XYZ file of C-alpha atoms in Angstrom:
680
model
C 16.813 -79.951 85.453
C 16.108 -80.570 81.800
C 18.548 -77.856 80.732
C 21.339 -79.469 82.718
C 21.107 -82.443 80.424
C 23.255 -82.341 77.353
C 20.848 -82.266 74.418
C 22.087 -84.165 71.447
C 21.640 -82.343 68.174
C 21.284 -84.070 64.884
C 24.446 -83.988 62.741
C 23.425 -81.286 60.290
C 25.342 -81.362 57.007
C 27.814 -78.511 56.751
C 26.396 -77.304 53.468
C 22.903 -77.195 54.939
C 24.117 -75.237 57.966
C 25.914 -72.651 55.828
C 22.884 -72.253 53.576
C 20.530 -71.960 56.552
C 22.617 -69.146 58.030
C 22.639 -67.397 54.657
C 18.841 -67.789 54.445
C 18.394 -66.199 57.845
C 20.635 -63.231 57.012
C 19.183 -62.515 53.569
C 15.559 -63.034 54.668
C 15.952 -60.530 57.488
C 18.101 -58.003 55.622
C 15.204 -56.021 54.030
C 13.513 -55.726 57.444
C 16.374 -54.406 59.562
C 14.584 -51.080 59.948
C 11.661 -52.788 61.674
C 13.544 -53.776 64.792
C 15.463 -51.526 67.207
C 18.977 -50.809 66.008
C 20.673 -52.185 69.112
C 18.932 -55.525 68.600
C 20.867 -56.031 65.391
C 23.970 -56.470 67.551
C 22.101 -59.034 69.655
C 21.111 -60.920 66.522
C 24.729 -61.033 65.367
C 25.702 -62.485 68.734
C 22.895 -65.074 68.430
C 24.096 -66.200 65.025
C 27.697 -66.307 66.269
C 26.582 -68.396 69.241
C 24.793 -70.820 66.929
C 27.918 -71.173 64.794
C 29.969 -72.027 67.871
C 27.388 -74.642 68.876
C 27.679 -76.189 65.432
C 31.477 -76.251 65.840
C 30.976 -77.894 69.273
C 32.813 -75.043 70.935
C 29.761 -73.959 72.963
C 26.466 -75.395 74.157
C 22.959 -74.106 73.611
C 22.053 -71.411 76.162
C 19.909 -72.519 79.112
C 16.186 -71.972 78.985
C 16.161 -68.944 81.286
C 18.609 -67.075 79.032
C 16.515 -67.858 75.961
C 13.375 -66.740 77.748
C 15.081 -63.510 78.838
C 16.328 -62.784 75.316
C 12.961 -63.414 73.665
C 11.038 -61.360 76.255
C 13.455 -58.446 75.959
C 13.327 -58.629 72.187
C 9.524 -58.619 72.063
C 9.231 -55.697 74.479
C 11.848 -53.730 72.539
C 9.985 -54.199 69.267
C 6.670 -53.167 70.838
C 8.306 -50.099 72.400
C 9.992 -49.273 69.083
C 6.693 -49.280 67.161
C 4.408 -48.250 69.986
C 1.991 -51.068 69.183
C 1.774 -54.780 68.512
C -0.607 -54.249 65.613
C 0.137 -53.367 62.039
C 2.521 -54.882 59.498
C 5.688 -53.173 60.752
C 5.266 -54.261 64.352
C 4.013 -57.688 63.297
C 6.964 -58.331 61.028
C 9.329 -57.001 63.712
C 7.964 -59.518 66.217
C 8.121 -62.303 63.655
C 11.761 -61.541 62.898
C 12.603 -61.484 66.601
C 11.104 -64.939 67.153
C 12.648 -66.208 63.926
C 16.177 -65.179 64.874
C 16.058 -66.430 68.448
C 14.764 -69.757 67.124
C 18.360 -70.358 65.953
C 19.217 -71.080 69.592
C 16.608 -73.856 69.704
C 17.553 -75.696 66.527
C 18.243 -79.115 68.073
C 16.630 -81.577 65.698
C 16.117 -81.983 62.005
C 12.528 -80.977 62.530
C 13.726 -77.661 63.979
C 15.889 -77.121 60.909
C 12.908 -77.714 58.621
C 10.934 -75.242 60.736
C 13.642 -72.622 60.134
C 13.309 -73.234 56.407
C 9.539 -72.761 56.520
C 9.901 -69.589 58.603
C 12.473 -68.316 56.110
C 9.915 -68.633 53.305
C 7.356 -66.765 55.432
C 9.695 -63.970 56.535
C 10.851 -63.490 52.949
C 7.267 -63.221 51.672
C 6.456 -60.440 54.148
C 8.716 -58.110 52.149
C 5.895 -57.895 49.594
C 3.814 -56.133 52.240
C 6.091 -53.145 51.810
C 7.335 -53.238 48.240
C 6.368 -54.855 44.957
C 9.000 -53.288 42.757
C 10.906 -55.295 40.192
C 14.091 -55.116 42.220
C 12.346 -56.386 45.330
C 10.922 -59.266 43.312
C 14.352 -60.157 41.918
C 15.815 -60.110 45.426
C 13.016 -62.312 46.766
C 13.497 -64.750 43.880
C 17.225 -65.091 44.559
C 16.710 -65.650 48.286
C 13.924 -68.104 47.445
C 16.504 -70.161 45.525
C 18.803 -70.003 48.530
C 16.131 -71.208 50.958
C 15.138 -74.042 48.642
C 18.812 -74.998 48.352
C 18.979 -75.213 52.143
C 15.963 -77.511 52.063
C 17.711 -79.718 49.493
C 20.957 -79.737 51.464
C 19.151 -80.845 54.627
C 18.287 -84.071 52.835
C 21.835 -84.763 51.736
C 24.952 -85.936 53.486
C 28.347 -84.420 53.022
C 31.653 -84.053 54.748
C 32.641 -80.849 52.982
C 30.880 -77.627 52.085
C 29.521 -77.887 48.534
C 27.110 -75.025 47.880
C 26.622 -75.223 44.138
C 25.054 -78.701 43.967
C 21.986 -77.951 46.148
C 21.713 -74.457 44.656
C 21.602 -75.941 41.164
C 18.959 -78.446 42.223
C 16.905 -75.675 43.824
C 17.222 -73.436 40.771
C 16.076 -76.207 38.434
C 13.154 -77.060 40.718
C 11.969 -73.450 40.920
C 12.331 -72.938 37.166
C 10.279 -76.088 36.561
C 7.528 -74.656 38.760
C 7.436 -71.250 37.039
C 5.185 -72.197 34.061
C 2.489 -73.415 36.447
C 3.027 -70.307 38.581
C 2.407 -68.075 35.537
C -0.767 -69.978 34.675
C -2.100 -69.511 38.205
C -1.040 -65.833 38.238
C -2.996 -64.984 35.102
C -5.913 -67.431 35.228
C -6.699 -68.259 38.858
C -9.700 -66.070 39.759
C -8.726 -63.126 41.902
C -10.790 -62.298 44.942
C -10.626 -59.313 47.220
C -8.800 -59.382 50.553
C -10.698 -61.066 53.354
C -8.885 -59.037 56.012
C -7.038 -55.725 56.168
C -3.585 -55.147 57.593
C -4.181 -51.440 58.107
C -0.939 -50.440 56.399
C -1.735 -46.744 56.582
C -1.887 -46.774 60.352
C 1.750 -47.507 60.914
C 3.554 -46.903 57.655
C 5.217 -43.544 57.133
C 5.404 -42.369 53.559
C 6.385 -39.208 51.819
C 3.555 -37.397 50.083
C 0.850 -34.819 50.510
C -0.775 -34.369 53.884
C -4.371 -33.584 54.807
C -3.240 -30.296 56.295
C -0.856 -27.662 55.086
C 1.121 -25.300 57.234
C 3.978 -23.424 55.553
C 6.909 -25.780 55.781
C 5.110 -28.982 54.821
C 5.469 -28.593 51.081
C 9.099 -27.547 51.481
C 9.786 -30.924 53.054
C 8.015 -32.659 50.199
C 9.898 -30.736 47.583
C 13.189 -32.060 48.859
C 12.182 -35.662 48.290
C 13.244 -37.347 45.051
C 10.875 -40.287 45.521
C 8.581 -41.134 42.647
C 4.935 -40.126 43.166
C 3.371 -41.545 40.004
C 3.825 -42.131 36.285
C 1.457 -41.022 33.544
C 1.121 -42.742 30.173
C -0.703 -40.620 27.588
C -2.631 -41.674 24.524
C -1.088 -39.116 22.183
C 1.044 -36.079 22.847
C 2.069 -35.146 26.355
C 0.525 -31.753 27.285
C 2.739 -28.718 27.821
C 4.185 -28.283 31.332
C 1.880 -25.362 32.128
C -1.136 -27.647 31.572
C 0.094 -30.482 33.775
C -1.806 -29.935 37.023
C -2.492 -33.130 38.955
C -5.204 -32.505 41.484
C -5.201 -34.498 44.721
C -6.824 -32.644 47.620
C -8.829 -29.467 48.257
C -8.043 -27.398 51.349
C -11.263 -25.680 52.299
C -10.760 -24.570 55.937
C -8.289 -22.183 57.524
C -7.771 -21.626 61.242
C -5.424 -18.653 60.871
C -2.299 -20.701 60.389
C -3.113 -24.117 58.926
C -5.207 -25.125 55.924
C -7.223 -28.326 56.366
C -8.310 -30.756 53.667
C -11.955 -31.337 52.853
C -13.506 -33.701 55.376
C -14.685 -36.775 53.470
C -17.827 -37.009 55.589
C -18.952 -33.572 54.310
C -18.134 -34.225 50.666
C -21.117 -34.079 48.334
C -21.096 -36.257 45.205
C -20.079 -34.852 41.867
C -23.069 -33.551 39.883
C -22.582 -34.178 36.129
C -25.452 -31.796 35.277
C -23.284 -28.888 36.465
C -20.421 -29.764 34.124
C -19.830 -28.288 30.668
C -16.902 -29.532 28.594
C -15.380 -28.192 25.370
C -12.870 -29.507 22.890
C -11.447 -32.975 22.533
C -10.976 -35.321 25.469
C -7.560 -36.290 26.764
C -6.904 -39.881 27.757
C -4.107 -41.187 29.934
C -3.314 -43.842 32.481
C -1.852 -43.201 35.933
C 0.483 -45.653 37.694
C 0.441 -44.463 41.268
C 2.837 -45.304 44.081
C 1.454 -46.020 47.588
C 0.495 -42.925 49.584
C -1.489 -44.244 52.520
C -4.212 -41.754 51.508
C -7.407 -42.097 49.481
C -6.654 -39.330 46.983
C -6.301 -40.169 43.307
C -4.115 -37.913 41.190
C -5.803 -36.620 38.036
C -6.719 -33.441 36.182
C -9.200 -30.993 37.668
C -12.180 -32.793 36.212
C -11.548 -36.441 35.429
C -13.603 -39.473 34.601
C -11.690 -42.292 36.277
C -12.091 -45.996 35.504
C -10.269 -49.090 36.691
C -10.474 -48.422 40.420
C -13.331 -48.074 42.896
C -13.604 -44.442 43.892
C -15.876 -41.557 44.847
C -15.967 -38.354 42.782
C -16.822 -35.369 44.966
C -18.407 -32.005 44.242
C -15.035 -30.423 45.059
C -13.657 -32.299 42.013
C -11.612 -34.544 44.282
C -11.466 -38.261 43.501
C -11.100 -40.550 46.509
C -10.390 -44.264 46.204
C -12.642 -46.630 48.146
C -9.583 -48.012 49.942
C -6.441 -46.197 50.989
C -3.621 -46.481 48.481
C -1.353 -48.878 50.367
C -0.109 -50.649 47.266
C 0.767 -49.503 43.748
C -2.407 -48.967 41.726
C -3.261 -47.920 38.197
C -6.334 -46.366 36.645
C -7.457 -44.786 33.382
C -8.511 -41.148 33.060
C -10.597 -39.224 30.546
C -10.528 -35.459 30.962
C -11.052 -32.171 29.157
C -8.688 -29.250 29.340
C -11.563 -26.804 28.805
C -14.529 -27.156 31.082
C -16.545 -25.300 33.692
C -18.292 -26.592 36.782
C -21.005 -24.955 38.892
C -20.935 -21.981 36.518
C -24.636 -21.293 37.098
C -24.228 -20.740 40.813
C -23.286 -22.048 44.213
C -25.609 -23.197 46.910
C -25.842 -20.934 49.942
C -24.044 -23.449 52.132
C -21.218 -23.726 49.577
C -20.897 -19.951 49.384
C -20.646 -19.706 53.182
C -18.183 -22.583 53.258
C -15.814 -21.162 50.663
C -15.783 -17.633 52.064
C -15.267 -18.555 55.716
C -12.281 -17.086 57.591
C -11.331 -16.859 61.262
C -12.866 -13.695 62.747
C -9.604 -12.746 64.444
C -6.120 -12.231 63.109
C -4.555 -11.079 59.845
C -6.522 -7.831 59.894
C -4.002 -5.992 57.706
C -4.554 -8.476 54.848
C -8.326 -8.175 55.184
C -8.223 -4.374 55.052
C -5.859 -4.467 52.099
C -8.132 -6.801 50.111
C -11.262 -4.774 50.879
C -9.565 -1.526 49.862
C -8.298 -2.890 46.536
C -11.569 -4.658 45.783
C -13.507 -1.432 46.359
C -11.124 0.529 44.104
C -11.567 -2.063 41.314
C -15.329 -1.783 41.303
C -15.883 -5.097 43.109
C -14.738 -7.107 40.098
C -13.438 -10.609 41.136
C -11.335 -11.047 38.006
C -9.766 -7.594 38.434
C -8.952 -8.353 42.060
C -7.347 -11.663 41.098
C -5.258 -10.028 38.389
C -4.190 -7.212 40.743
C -3.042 -9.638 43.430
C -0.955 -11.575 40.907
C 0.611 -8.385 39.545
C 1.394 -7.324 43.096
C 3.220 -10.602 43.686
C 5.124 -10.083 40.448
C 6.118 -6.428 40.899
C 6.920 -6.308 44.577
C 9.875 -7.974 46.267
C 8.238 -11.365 46.646
C 10.701 -14.248 46.403
C 10.058 -17.911 45.700
C 12.124 -20.010 48.068
C 11.981 -23.353 49.810
C 13.630 -21.884 52.877
C 11.263 -19.145 53.972
C 11.448 -17.170 57.194
C 9.293 -18.506 59.996
C 5.995 -16.669 60.350
C 4.302 -15.367 63.477
C 0.768 -15.765 64.782
C -0.657 -13.604 61.963
C 1.008 -15.687 59.276
C -0.769 -14.095 56.285
C 0.085 -10.552 57.385
C 3.677 -11.527 58.136
C 4.114 -13.110 54.726
C 2.405 -10.419 52.629
C 3.770 -7.319 54.356
C 6.950 -8.421 56.099
C 8.922 -11.460 54.901
C 7.530 -11.795 51.326
C 9.487 -15.038 50.979
C 7.807 -18.359 50.563
C 6.863 -21.278 48.354
C 3.697 -22.301 46.598
C 1.668 -22.893 49.766
C 2.470 -19.381 51.039
C 1.299 -17.739 47.819
C -1.754 -19.951 47.252
C -2.847 -19.614 50.885
C -2.401 -15.839 50.919
C -4.241 -15.506 47.610
C -7.238 -17.521 48.846
C -7.276 -15.522 52.073
C -7.382 -12.183 50.205
C -10.186 -13.393 47.912
C -12.263 -14.681 50.803
C -11.716 -11.445 52.690
C -14.000 -9.676 50.220
C -16.554 -12.487 49.982
C -15.305 -14.225 46.850
C -15.505 -18.050 47.185
C -12.004 -19.483 46.932
C -10.117 -22.605 47.924
C -6.584 -23.979 47.857
C -5.762 -27.136 45.910
C -2.883 -29.491 46.664
C -1.354 -31.857 44.185
C 1.501 -31.990 41.728
C 2.513 -29.808 38.804
C 4.731 -30.623 35.862
C 6.708 -33.839 35.620
C 9.553 -35.002 33.392
C 8.958 -36.958 30.185
C 10.899 -40.201 30.137
C 13.101 -40.247 27.010
C 12.765 -44.011 26.491
C 9.326 -44.976 27.629
C 7.302 -41.968 26.383
C 5.649 -41.492 29.740
C 5.777 -38.810 32.393
C 7.624 -39.104 35.699
C 6.149 -37.096 38.558
C 8.229 -36.990 41.735
C 7.540 -35.768 45.222
C 9.553 -32.612 44.538
C 6.827 -31.744 41.968
C 4.339 -31.286 44.817
C 2.521 -28.015 44.394
C -0.333 -25.864 45.685
C -2.492 -23.494 43.719
C -5.836 -21.712 44.110
C -9.323 -21.585 42.636
C -11.922 -18.862 42.892
C -15.511 -18.918 41.798
C -17.104 -16.506 39.310
C -20.744 -16.423 38.227
C -20.997 -17.791 34.663
C -17.508 -19.296 34.626
C -17.550 -21.539 37.671
C -14.303 -22.408 39.393
C -11.261 -20.708 37.857
C -7.764 -22.040 38.449
C -5.129 -19.497 39.452
C -1.511 -20.282 40.203
C 0.003 -17.433 42.243
C 3.383 -19.176 42.095
C 3.467 -18.535 38.347
C 3.423 -14.773 39.054
C 6.495 -15.033 41.265
C 8.426 -17.920 39.677
C 7.002 -18.531 36.173
C 9.913 -20.859 35.373
C 8.599 -23.145 38.148
C 5.468 -23.712 36.059
C 6.779 -23.399 32.498
C 9.712 -25.762 32.973
C 7.439 -28.259 34.609
C 9.738 -29.399 37.368
C 11.113 -27.887 40.501
C 14.404 -29.652 39.996
C 15.164 -27.535 36.912
C 14.044 -24.258 38.344
C 15.711 -23.866 41.721
C 19.436 -24.033 41.330
C 20.095 -21.879 44.340
C 17.866 -24.005 46.538
C 19.727 -27.122 45.374
C 17.862 -30.360 45.649
C 21.246 -31.936 45.360
C 22.251 -31.199 48.897
C 22.054 -34.871 49.719
C 25.017 -36.854 48.403
C 22.631 -39.772 47.987
C 20.179 -37.912 45.758
C 19.506 -39.688 42.485
C 19.599 -36.334 40.752
C 23.317 -36.104 41.350
C 23.928 -38.493 38.486
C 22.232 -36.269 35.928
C 25.529 -34.832 34.796
C 27.109 -38.265 34.317
C 25.756 -39.499 30.992
C 26.284 -43.208 31.537
C 24.831 -43.242 35.040
C 21.899 -41.114 33.922
C 21.147 -43.556 31.093
C 21.365 -46.467 33.522
C 19.034 -44.677 35.935
C 16.496 -44.002 33.186
C 16.725 -47.563 31.885
C 16.219 -48.937 35.396
C 13.143 -46.760 35.788
C 11.827 -47.936 32.409
C 12.229 -51.590 33.384
C 10.507 -50.907 36.692
C 7.718 -49.110 34.804
C 7.169 -52.144 32.572
C 7.074 -54.373 35.646
C 4.520 -52.077 37.298
C 2.428 -51.797 34.141
C 2.315 -55.475 33.189
C 2.671 -57.361 36.465
C 1.889 -55.275 39.533
C -1.072 -53.560 37.837
C -2.568 -56.873 36.728
C -5.600 -56.776 38.969
C -9.124 -58.138 38.977
C -10.217 -55.799 36.181
C -7.243 -56.758 34.030
C -8.012 -60.433 34.593
C -11.671 -59.966 33.680
C -10.617 -58.297 30.434
C -8.252 -61.196 29.740
C -11.080 -63.678 30.315
C -13.303 -61.725 27.908
C -10.592 -61.768 25.254
C -10.029 -65.503 25.649
C -13.540 -66.773 26.381
C -15.949 -64.214 24.986
C -18.763 -64.923 27.423
C -17.257 -65.207 30.910
C -18.850 -67.808 33.189
C -17.443 -69.729 36.171
C -17.663 -72.957 34.184
C -15.629 -71.541 31.287
C -13.028 -70.119 33.660
C -12.720 -73.503 35.386
C -12.300 -75.286 32.041
C -9.710 -72.757 30.865
C -7.761 -72.980 34.107
C -7.930 -76.767 34.296
C -6.999 -77.242 30.623
C -4.087 -74.829 30.744
C -2.709 -76.042 34.070
C -3.165 -79.673 33.053
C -1.362 -79.074 29.763
C 1.542 -77.446 31.554
C 1.783 -80.349 34.008
C 1.631 -82.932 31.194
C 4.295 -81.131 29.160
C 6.531 -80.868 32.198
C 5.972 -84.517 33.119
C 6.675 -85.588 29.547
C 9.849 -83.584 29.427
C 11.025 -85.072 32.715
C 10.182 -88.568 31.474
C 12.043 -88.127 28.206
C 15.085 -86.589 29.795
C 15.134 -88.943 32.773
C 18.298 -90.972 33.112
C 19.046 -93.766 35.597
C 20.649 -92.459 38.681
C 23.334 -95.133 38.489
C 24.683 -96.873 35.423
C 25.392 -100.573 35.732
C 29.024 -101.569 35.542
C 30.313 -104.403 33.421
C 30.632 -106.799 36.372
C 27.059 -106.014 37.513
C 25.721 -106.855 34.061
C 27.690 -110.102 34.080
C 26.397 -111.050 37.511
C 22.773 -110.342 36.449
C 23.260 -112.647 33.463
C 24.412 -115.306 35.951
C 21.252 -114.741 38.036
C 18.984 -114.946 34.987
C 20.532 -118.343 34.115
C 19.743 -119.629 37.596
C 16.224 -118.134 37.542
C 15.452 -119.876 34.266
C 16.151 -123.120 36.141
C 13.756 -122.198 38.912
C 16.003 -120.511 41.454
C 14.479 -117.039 41.967
C 16.435 -114.296 43.731
C 14.510 -113.231 46.839
C 14.107 -109.460 47.194
C 16.762 -108.170 49.578
C 18.787 -111.343 49.336
C 22.575 -110.901 49.204
C 25.033 -112.649 46.819
C 26.415 -115.004 49.486
C 22.998 -116.305 50.565
C 21.914 -116.707 46.958
C 25.134 -118.577 46.101
C 24.659 -121.025 49.007
C 21.140 -121.784 47.845
C 22.358 -122.259 44.268
C 25.156 -124.620 45.360
C 22.644 -126.667 47.311
C 20.225 -126.878 44.390
C 22.910 -127.531 41.755
C 25.666 -129.418 43.585
C 27.448 -130.386 40.350
C 28.011 -126.688 39.615
C 28.958 -125.769 43.165
C 32.535 -124.882 42.303
C 31.583 -122.683 39.368
C 28.858 -120.953 41.395
C 31.267 -120.352 44.235
C 33.926 -118.964 41.858
C 31.499 -116.541 40.163
C 30.163 -115.381 43.472
C 33.669 -114.910 44.893
C 34.790 -112.905 41.855
C 31.746 -110.674 42.021
C 32.198 -110.014 45.741
C 35.867 -109.207 45.233
C 35.068 -106.699 42.549
C 31.948 -105.268 44.165
C 32.867 -105.241 47.812
C 36.628 -105.883 47.872
C 36.220 -108.579 50.484
C 39.262 -110.710 49.726
C 43.009 -110.332 49.492
C 42.654 -109.572 45.813
C 40.794 -106.350 46.598
C 42.447 -102.984 46.488
C 43.856 -101.159 49.469
C 42.427 -97.897 50.779
C 45.627 -96.143 49.834
C 45.273 -97.124 46.186
C 44.505 -94.437 43.681
C 41.599 -94.749 41.266
C 43.995 -95.750 38.496
C 45.589 -98.430 40.697
C 42.189 -99.761 41.682
C 41.096 -99.924 38.063
C 44.248 -101.820 37.089
C 43.626 -104.409 39.826
C 39.930 -104.845 38.975
C 40.281 -105.215 35.235
C 41.674 -108.857 35.328
C 38.984 -109.847 37.829
C 36.251 -108.380 35.611
C 37.613 -110.288 32.616
C 37.728 -113.510 34.621
C 34.161 -112.974 35.821
C 32.895 -112.383 32.291
C 34.536 -115.628 31.084
C 33.220 -117.615 34.074
C 29.652 -116.424 33.519
C 29.903 -117.127 29.790
C 31.055 -120.706 30.464
C 28.466 -121.320 33.154
C 25.760 -123.691 31.902
C 23.085 -125.710 33.648
């Protein structure tokens, strides 16, 4: 019965309505992939419906239609994501409720609620991206939402966007100094709850298992994996191996990454280093994994992590947001050179008992002919790859059940994972401990920023085998087949026939257009600076800042620093506003004359009562000073004519501003003379 009643909506200003619709569209735009595609059409219909309601061409839908739309929308989002948990599903549900709320915007309170929800929906974009361009977009939409808030408190008969936008822009800019103080000085604390981003967010990157075909998919991605900033010269491409994960188990077709629960801690007593250390800093994009990218042996600082005996470095938390950390490493080192434990030897020589028999027999035969020398066997395998008809390609032939045999003796076409996996299999076949390592190789130096760009297409796999007295030795079988892949340092420069440029949307397509390439590099440099100086400003960076500013860091000193700085900013801002403040309205000549008339009466004891109008005040004055009744009446009449146009001498509505001014000027002059002559 309630829906049959015509609900009266508050007369929303046109400017506010236009800005609110713009807020809704631009707040939702970055999230369109988080709701089913067909629902986008429904949302367009909802917004169109709301526009027609505003134009009084349609009414709000009845409650049962709204309930049906919301229920269908919620179920569609849950079906789309397969869960109601996680940031993607959560934001999808939020957006669904947010958009359908447009059909319930009856009162001014509802409009304010839309504004608040717009702020919230916009902020959720930072759950998925913190890039400079995302931040700029959020800032611009923030101005728009604030402008809608300003416009809701104004009245207008026409659409005037710029005025509330200007007010919003000034307000936000005034707040930015205090925002910067809080960003740098307000103590940072860890998260009190976890969104579980890795559970529902798909990202490109290395996987914890590797079956031929996985790395090929990675190599076709032009997404950035991480940046590296060196202290000194950038190493040669052949020395740029960025270790991420160790694949230690093989089931006959798939290599599996080291299980974290079986990882033993790194033992520094088994490490020997030589030469000078190399220092650099890694700015890593989100992966959803725990792996940290670094050289084979690396001392990592700036992030909580666990260094394993396999020389893997795992962060304490999954990398769901951009992170940075510092690395100290040595190019020349050996680890576990004095020997392996029995369990490690068994672990790194294990193979499935069945399958790939031809490869096993081949390895045993060659190993026996070489006098059971591990280094000779390794060298022979690499020469075999080089001399035979092995081809490096990202589009290999599919392999059968005995994948190693098929690759080595039949197809002989594959990419790094094929060669590294086959190499490790042959070494293990004769009892030599070996393992496959996944990570990245190479990278492109940035010509402006003097840092290294490592993309997903630089993903790589190589091998390590263990030798008594030398420890783990790195071997890259891919270098035997496609040395340019290693020496040039980037897959993009070494595989013309495989063409990473198949996609018309690939960023690499602009390499041959000088201007666009420069713009692309400059954009990356700006984003790098944003990442380095803003996104990477974490708890450690803040602690270092406190040490630089305070020396001894204590809670009391931090509180004093924060309070003093924030208070100074507020005082400066308040002072500036006070000095630049101007009266909202400037008194006209006739107002000043009338106030002089009032002051004359007040000096004789006739005070103007707050809220009292000119007519009431004039009647009281005439009663108190009857001998001046005519003069009082004349002054009051002149003022009312000028101020309110309440007599025949006032201007007509059809008069122009010039005509009105011409009519008022004699009255103003007469009023000034009357007030000047008025004496008690």
